[in-house]
Each structure stands twice: as structure tokens, then as C-alpha cells.
Amino acid sequence: MTNKKIAITAVSETISTIRQEGRWLKTFSGEALVELYEDPKSPGIQLFHHLFLKDSTPVYIVGAQPLILPFGSIELFLNQKLFDEFCAGSVMVGWWYIRTVALFDEDMLEELLSTDQKDLYVTSTQFNKFLGNPVLIPFEKPCSTDDQEILGCLFGVYGYPNAENILEAFGFKDMMKEWRIVLCPVGRNLSTGKTSLLTVSLGSLLFEKPDSPVNFSCLIGEALTNWKDIPEMKLCVHELFSKIAYLLTETPDVTRCVSVQSPRIIRPRKKPVKIIPPDTARYLLMGEEFGSAIRTYSARASSLTAAKGTVRPHIRRAHWHTYLTGTGREKRILKWNLPILVKSADLSQE
């Protein structure tokens, strides 16, 4: 399993960095989030809804991830720099109030990292399930150079329902063709001990349509281009994107990990109602069932003096596969086809 001490350190440093930056936690206080979550009364939000969302059900927050500013966000969608900053801030706030952490079984991860990704294609819609539930992905060990190390990466998405209506009204429809994929590596300066989130937003130029497939390597390439001045990321980009690819599957452990969590709301008698962060992070282990199968099988296979069956015990390698479903086979379901434990006759009889 991912080293728990390293994971705890990554969580602690992420919390510390978001708190130190302060900007987004001040904007999205617990009271402000409750207003978005329950019944927005802000004149700015009401104007935003009246102008652009009058024919649809308004959505201001998913889980604990805010989709608009508490005072309305018309200008947000019209300024690229502000929009990029807000996408990252939205993911940070969404994680702060939920704190989901994805750990990976060691034996399963070894197989995952060796799985060929050259034929892996994804669509922007496959990332939608992370809206409202950003995930912190700690690395198995920090990726370090002489002066900095990367402990893990905060991963999430940002998107606004019916955003095309807003953008089209101002002639900015091409600004957001799809939901943004947000990556925030957690970096720590080895000399000063100071941490920072090295934010990058992916997908704006890659996905022309929500269901248009893109080779996974294109996302990796864009990330490396954005991180060209951060040499540490080159050391851990394969691990990061292998884990992200697994989180795009629909296995039961992933479903538990990315299910949108309801924020924790407290209602004191004489104080404002507000959302508060959890006391502890939500650690979830990925691939435990398969990792356990590998260990059980390896123990049995090693106990045999010789394989007497017609087939030598071995593991048939894993591979990625995208299944097309739906009437027009338009829906894509990504699966990591697990390695097959091929047993000899002796092992099969147990």
C-alpha cells in the first residue's frame, strides 16, 4: 500500500498550503458555501441566474466544490486568467471540505505501472465524475531534485452546467468547450520547507467535443509542456497518470472513491450555519482485491516444488480497453482489464 507516512505528509502539506494561500478559503467561507448549497440570496447570484439560467435548474455547488463566486460570477466567464485561477480555486476548496485521498495497493500498482498506455483513449465526459469530489494522489515516494520535492498531486475537474449559454451570449463560446482537468502538484522547497501548489489546467485545446476521444498520451504531453520548468514532475508523471487512468475506470473501489460526498454542515443555535472540513482525511485504498489475489496466488505457486499441470502458473498481463455502448455505440466505458491468474492443474484443484 502507498506508504501511510508519506500520504499523511502529503495531506498535511496540502492542507497547510491551501490555508496559507488563504484567498479561496476566505472567499468560500463555511457560511458562503452554505448559502450556495441551500438557497442563494445574493443579488449577484440572482442576477446571474435570471440572465443566463432562467430555463434550467441552477447548480451552484456540487459536493463542497463551488461552481460560481458567492457574489455572482458573470465577469469570471469573460476573463481567461480569472477563469483559470477560479478553476484551480474551485478544486482546492472542494477538496478542503471533503479531503479524499487515494492510496494504491503495492502489488496492484506494480502491474498498473507496467501496463501499456499507447492505445488508451479517453473523453472529457469520463472526467465528469470528479466534479464535486477532487482527489489527492500521494506518490509512493517523493520525486526530488536538489532543491525541491513533489509529494503528491491534487486532481479534480471544473465545469458549469449550461456554460455554453453564458459564453455564447458574449461571443466567448469557444472558451470552455469542455470541463477543465485541474492538476495541482504539492511541492516543497527542501531548503526553506515552504510548500506550494503548482497548478496546471488541461484539456482546453484537446477535447473538441465532450465525447470526442483523445489519446491519453496527449494529456500527459500537455502536462509536461506546462511543467517544463518543474523538472521534478518528469520523475513522477508516469505514476501520476497511471493512477489517474485507474481512477477513470468503473471498478467498485473507484466508485466508492469518486462518489460525491455531502459536506459537513453544523447548525449552532446562536451562530451562523456553516460547512466545516472533516476532522480527518478520507483515505481509500485502490486495487486491494486484486493485490490480495496476486499475493495469495504467489504464495501458492511458490509452495510447489514443480508445476505438474499442462500450463505453467503465470500472470497474463493487464491491458486497457474501451468498451463502446449505447444505441449508436456513443458511450465509452474505460476498463483496466486486470491480469489473469493462469494456474496449473494442481493450483486449480485447490
Coordinates of C-alpha atoms in Angstrom, one line a residue:
M1 CA 0.0 0.0 0.0
T2 CA 1.1 3.6 -0.5
N3 CA 3.3 4.5 2.4
K4 CA 0.9 5.9 5.0
K5 CA 3.5 8.2 6.5
I6 CA 4.2 9.7 3.0
A7 CA 0.4 10.0 2.4
I8 CA -0.2 11.7 5.8
T9 CA 2.7 14.2 5.0
A10 CA 1.2 14.9 1.6
V11 CA -2.2 15.6 3.2
S12 CA -0.7 17.8 5.9
E13 CA 1.3 19.9 3.4
T14 CA -1.7 20.2 1.1
I15 CA -3.9 21.5 3.9
S16 CA -1.1 23.8 5.1
T17 CA -0.6 25.3 1.6
I18 CA -4.3 25.9 0.9
R19 CA -4.6 27.5 4.4
Q20 CA -1.5 29.7 3.8
E21 CA -2.7 30.9 0.5
G22 CA -6.0 31.9 2.2
R23 CA -7.6 33.6 -0.8
W24 CA -10.1 30.9 -1.7
L25 CA -10.9 29.9 1.9
K26 CA -11.7 33.5 2.6
T27 CA -13.9 33.8 -0.5
F28 CA -15.6 30.5 0.2
S29 CA -16.0 30.5 3.9
G30 CA -18.2 27.9 5.5
E31 CA -21.1 30.4 5.7
A32 CA -20.7 31.3 2.0
L33 CA -20.8 27.7 0.9
V34 CA -23.9 27.0 2.9
E35 CA -25.6 29.8 1.0
L36 CA -24.6 28.3 -2.3
Y37 CA -25.6 24.9 -1.1
E38 CA -29.1 25.7 0.4
D39 CA -30.6 28.8 -1.0
P40 CA -28.5 31.6 -2.6
K41 CA -29.9 35.1 -1.7
S42 CA -27.0 37.2 -3.1
P43 CA -28.2 39.8 -5.6
G44 CA -25.3 38.9 -7.8
I45 CA -26.2 35.3 -7.9
Q46 CA -29.9 36.0 -8.6
L47 CA -28.9 38.3 -11.5
F48 CA -26.6 35.6 -12.8
H49 CA -29.4 33.1 -12.7
H50 CA -32.0 35.5 -14.2
L51 CA -29.8 36.4 -17.2
F52 CA -28.4 33.0 -18.1
L53 CA -30.1 30.1 -16.3
K54 CA -33.8 31.0 -16.3
D55 CA -34.7 28.0 -18.4
S56 CA -32.7 25.4 -16.4
T57 CA -32.3 24.3 -12.8
P58 CA -29.5 26.3 -11.2
V59 CA -26.5 24.4 -9.9
Y60 CA -24.1 26.5 -7.7
I61 CA -22.2 23.8 -5.8
V62 CA -21.5 20.1 -6.2
G63 CA -20.5 18.3 -3.0
A64 CA -18.4 21.0 -1.4
Q65 CA -17.0 22.3 -4.7
P66 CA -18.3 25.8 -5.6
L67 CA -19.2 26.5 -9.3
I68 CA -19.6 30.2 -9.1
L69 CA -18.4 33.0 -6.8
P70 CA -20.7 33.8 -3.8
F71 CA -21.4 37.3 -5.2
G72 CA -22.1 36.1 -8.8
S73 CA -19.6 35.4 -11.5
I74 CA -20.6 36.9 -14.8
E75 CA -17.1 38.5 -15.3
L76 CA -15.5 35.2 -14.3
F77 CA -16.5 33.6 -17.6
L78 CA -15.3 36.5 -19.7
N79 CA -11.6 36.7 -18.5
Q80 CA -9.4 33.8 -19.3
K81 CA -6.9 34.4 -16.5
L82 CA -9.6 34.8 -13.8
F83 CA -11.3 31.7 -15.2
D84 CA -8.1 29.6 -14.9
E85 CA -7.5 30.8 -11.4
F86 CA -11.0 30.1 -10.4
C87 CA -10.9 26.5 -11.8
A88 CA -8.0 25.7 -9.5
G89 CA -9.5 27.5 -6.6
S90 CA -12.8 25.6 -7.0
V91 CA -10.9 22.3 -6.9
M92 CA -8.9 23.3 -3.8
V93 CA -12.0 24.4 -1.9
G94 CA -13.9 21.2 -3.0
W95 CA -11.1 19.1 -1.6
W96 CA -10.6 21.1 1.6
Y97 CA -14.1 20.3 2.8
I98 CA -14.1 16.6 1.8
R99 CA -10.4 15.5 1.8
T100 CA -10.5 12.3 -0.2
V101 CA -7.1 10.6 -0.6
A102 CA -6.5 7.7 -3.0
L103 CA -4.0 5.1 -1.8
F104 CA -2.9 2.2 -4.1
D105 CA -2.2 -1.4 -3.3
E106 CA 1.5 -2.1 -3.8
D107 CA 1.2 -5.3 -5.9
M108 CA -1.6 -4.0 -8.0
L109 CA 0.3 -0.7 -8.6
E110 CA 3.3 -2.6 -9.8
E111 CA 1.2 -4.2 -12.5
L112 CA -0.6 -1.0 -13.3
L113 CA 2.6 0.9 -13.9
S114 CA 3.8 -1.7 -16.4
T115 CA 0.5 -1.6 -18.4
D116 CA 1.0 -0.1 -21.9
Q117 CA -1.0 3.1 -22.4
K118 CA -0.3 3.7 -26.1
D119 CA -3.8 2.6 -27.2
L120 CA -5.6 4.3 -24.3
Y121 CA -8.2 6.9 -25.3
V122 CA -10.4 9.0 -23.1
T123 CA -13.1 11.6 -23.4
S124 CA -13.8 14.7 -21.4
T125 CA -17.1 13.2 -20.1
Q126 CA -15.2 10.4 -18.4
F127 CA -13.8 13.0 -16.1
N128 CA -17.2 14.4 -15.0
K129 CA -17.4 12.1 -12.0
F130 CA -14.7 14.1 -10.3
L131 CA -16.8 17.2 -10.2
G132 CA -17.6 17.7 -6.5
N133 CA -15.0 15.2 -5.4
P134 CA -11.4 16.2 -6.0
V135 CA -8.9 13.5 -5.0
L136 CA -5.4 13.9 -3.5
I137 CA -3.0 11.3 -5.0
P138 CA 0.1 10.9 -2.9
F139 CA 3.2 9.5 -4.6
E140 CA 4.8 6.2 -3.5
K141 CA 7.9 8.3 -2.6
P142 CA 8.6 12.0 -3.1
C143 CA 10.0 13.0 -6.5
S144 CA 13.0 15.1 -5.7
T145 CA 15.8 17.2 -7.3
D146 CA 18.4 19.2 -5.5
D147 CA 16.1 21.9 -4.1
Q148 CA 12.5 20.7 -4.4
E149 CA 10.4 17.6 -3.9
I150 CA 6.9 16.7 -5.1
L151 CA 4.8 14.8 -2.5
G152 CA 1.6 14.2 -4.5
C153 CA -1.0 15.8 -6.7
L154 CA -4.4 17.2 -6.2
F155 CA -6.6 16.1 -9.1
G156 CA -10.1 17.4 -10.0
V157 CA -12.2 19.0 -12.7
Y158 CA -14.3 22.1 -13.1
G159 CA -17.3 22.7 -15.3
Y160 CA -20.5 24.6 -15.2
P161 CA -23.8 23.2 -16.5
N162 CA -25.1 25.2 -19.4
A163 CA -21.9 27.3 -19.6
E164 CA -22.2 27.5 -23.3
N165 CA -25.3 29.7 -22.9
I166 CA -23.4 32.2 -20.9
L167 CA -20.4 32.3 -23.2
E168 CA -22.4 32.4 -26.4
A169 CA -24.2 35.5 -25.1
F170 CA -20.9 37.3 -25.0
G171 CA -19.3 35.7 -28.0
F172 CA -16.9 33.6 -25.9
K173 CA -18.4 30.1 -26.6
D174 CA -15.0 28.6 -27.5
M175 CA -13.5 29.5 -24.1
M176 CA -14.9 26.3 -22.5
K177 CA -15.5 23.5 -24.9
E178 CA -15.3 21.0 -22.2
W179 CA -14.7 20.7 -18.4
R180 CA -11.3 21.6 -17.2
I181 CA -9.0 19.0 -15.8
V182 CA -7.1 20.5 -12.9
L183 CA -3.8 19.2 -11.5
C184 CA -2.1 20.8 -8.5
P185 CA 1.1 19.0 -7.6
V186 CA 2.2 19.6 -4.0
G187 CA 5.7 20.9 -4.0
R188 CA 8.0 21.5 -1.1
N189 CA 11.3 23.5 -1.1
L190 CA 13.9 21.4 0.6
S191 CA 15.9 24.5 1.7
T192 CA 13.1 26.5 3.2
G193 CA 10.4 23.9 3.9
K194 CA 7.9 26.1 2.1
T195 CA 5.1 24.3 0.2
S196 CA 3.2 25.4 -2.9
L197 CA 0.6 24.1 -5.3
L198 CA 2.0 24.1 -8.9
T199 CA -1.3 24.4 -10.7
V200 CA -2.0 23.5 -14.3
S201 CA -5.3 23.2 -16.2
L202 CA -5.6 20.6 -19.1
G203 CA -8.0 19.9 -21.8
S204 CA -8.9 23.3 -23.2
L205 CA -7.3 22.6 -26.6
L206 CA -7.5 18.8 -26.7
F207 CA -11.2 18.0 -26.5
E208 CA -13.2 19.5 -29.3
K209 CA -16.4 17.7 -28.3
P210 CA -17.4 16.1 -25.0
D211 CA -17.5 12.6 -26.5
S212 CA -14.5 13.1 -28.8
P213 CA -11.8 10.5 -27.9
V214 CA -8.3 11.8 -27.2
N215 CA -5.2 9.7 -26.8
F216 CA -4.2 9.6 -23.1
S217 CA -0.6 10.4 -24.1
C218 CA -1.8 13.8 -25.3
L219 CA -2.9 14.8 -21.8
I220 CA 0.5 13.6 -20.5
G221 CA 2.3 15.6 -23.2
E222 CA 0.3 18.8 -22.4
A223 CA 1.0 18.4 -18.7
L224 CA 4.8 18.0 -19.3
T225 CA 4.7 21.1 -21.5
N226 CA 3.1 23.1 -18.7
W227 CA 5.5 21.7 -16.2
K228 CA 8.7 22.3 -18.4
D229 CA 10.2 24.5 -15.6
I230 CA 9.5 21.9 -12.9
P231 CA 12.0 19.0 -13.5
E232 CA 10.6 17.0 -10.5
M233 CA 7.3 16.4 -12.3
K234 CA 9.1 14.5 -15.1
L235 CA 10.1 11.9 -12.5
C236 CA 6.6 11.2 -11.3
V237 CA 4.3 11.9 -14.3
H238 CA 4.1 8.3 -15.3
E239 CA 3.0 7.3 -11.8
L240 CA 0.5 10.2 -11.6
F241 CA -1.2 9.5 -14.9
S242 CA -1.3 5.7 -14.4
K243 CA -3.2 6.3 -11.2
I244 CA -5.5 8.9 -12.9
A245 CA -6.2 6.3 -15.6
Y246 CA -7.2 3.8 -13.0
L247 CA -9.5 6.3 -11.3
L248 CA -11.3 6.8 -14.7
T249 CA -12.4 3.1 -14.6
E250 CA -15.7 2.0 -13.1
T251 CA -14.4 -0.7 -10.6
P252 CA -16.2 -0.8 -7.2
D253 CA -13.3 0.7 -5.3
V254 CA -13.1 3.7 -7.7
T255 CA -16.9 4.2 -7.5
R256 CA -16.5 4.5 -3.7
C257 CA -13.7 6.9 -4.1
V258 CA -15.3 9.3 -6.5
S259 CA -18.9 9.2 -5.2
V260 CA -19.8 12.8 -4.4
Q261 CA -19.7 13.4 -0.7
S262 CA -22.1 15.6 1.2
P263 CA -20.3 18.4 3.1
R264 CA -20.5 18.5 6.8
I265 CA -22.9 21.2 7.9
I266 CA -23.2 22.4 11.5
R267 CA -26.2 24.4 12.8
P268 CA -25.4 26.1 16.1
R269 CA -28.2 27.9 17.8
K270 CA -26.7 31.3 18.1
K271 CA -24.1 31.3 15.3
P272 CA -24.4 31.2 11.5
V273 CA -24.9 27.8 9.8
K274 CA -21.7 26.8 8.0
I275 CA -19.9 23.9 6.3
I276 CA -16.8 22.7 8.1
P277 CA -14.0 20.4 6.9
P278 CA -13.7 16.8 8.3
D279 CA -11.6 16.1 11.3
T280 CA -9.5 13.5 9.4
A281 CA -8.9 12.8 5.7
R282 CA -10.8 10.2 3.9
Y283 CA -8.2 7.5 2.9
L284 CA -9.4 5.0 0.4
L285 CA -7.4 2.0 -0.9
M286 CA -7.5 1.2 -4.6
G287 CA -6.9 -2.3 -6.0
E288 CA -6.8 -4.1 -2.7
E289 CA -8.9 -7.1 -4.0
F290 CA -6.6 -7.7 -7.0
G291 CA -3.5 -7.1 -4.9
S292 CA -4.7 -9.7 -2.4
A293 CA -5.3 -12.2 -5.3
I294 CA -1.7 -11.7 -6.5
R295 CA -0.3 -12.3 -3.1
T296 CA -2.4 -15.4 -2.5
Y297 CA -1.6 -16.8 -5.8
S298 CA 2.2 -16.1 -5.5
A299 CA 2.2 -17.8 -2.1
R300 CA 0.6 -21.0 -3.5
A301 CA 2.7 -21.0 -6.6
S302 CA 6.0 -20.7 -4.6
S303 CA 5.0 -23.6 -2.3
L304 CA 5.0 -26.1 -5.3
T305 CA 8.3 -27.9 -5.9
A306 CA 7.3 -28.2 -9.6
A307 CA 4.3 -27.4 -11.7
K308 CA 2.7 -30.7 -12.8
G309 CA -0.1 -29.1 -14.8
T310 CA -0.2 -28.6 -18.5
V311 CA 0.1 -24.9 -18.1
R312 CA 2.9 -23.3 -16.1
P313 CA 1.5 -20.9 -13.4
H314 CA 1.8 -17.3 -14.6
I315 CA 0.1 -14.0 -14.7
R316 CA -1.3 -12.8 -18.1
R317 CA -0.5 -9.1 -18.3
A318 CA -3.2 -6.4 -17.9
H319 CA -4.3 -4.1 -20.6
W320 CA -6.5 -1.1 -21.2
H321 CA -9.7 -1.4 -23.2
T322 CA -12.5 0.9 -24.0
Y323 CA -16.0 -0.6 -24.5
L324 CA -18.5 1.2 -26.7
T325 CA -22.1 1.0 -25.6
G326 CA -25.4 2.7 -26.3
T327 CA -27.7 2.8 -29.3
G328 CA -25.2 4.4 -31.5
R329 CA -22.2 3.0 -29.5
E330 CA -21.5 6.6 -28.5
K331 CA -20.8 5.9 -24.8
R332 CA -17.3 4.9 -23.9
I333 CA -16.6 2.9 -20.8
L334 CA -12.9 2.6 -19.9
K335 CA -11.7 -0.6 -18.2
W336 CA -8.4 -1.7 -17.0
N337 CA -8.7 -5.4 -17.8
L338 CA -7.0 -7.0 -14.8
P339 CA -4.2 -9.5 -15.3
I340 CA -5.5 -13.1 -15.4
L341 CA -4.1 -15.5 -12.9
V342 CA -3.4 -18.6 -15.0
K343 CA -3.0 -21.6 -12.7
S344 CA -1.6 -25.0 -13.3
A345 CA -3.8 -28.1 -12.9
D346 CA -2.6 -28.5 -9.3
L347 CA -3.4 -25.0 -8.3
S348 CA -6.8 -25.1 -10.0
Q349 CA -7.8 -28.1 -7.8
E350 CA -7.3 -26.1 -4.6

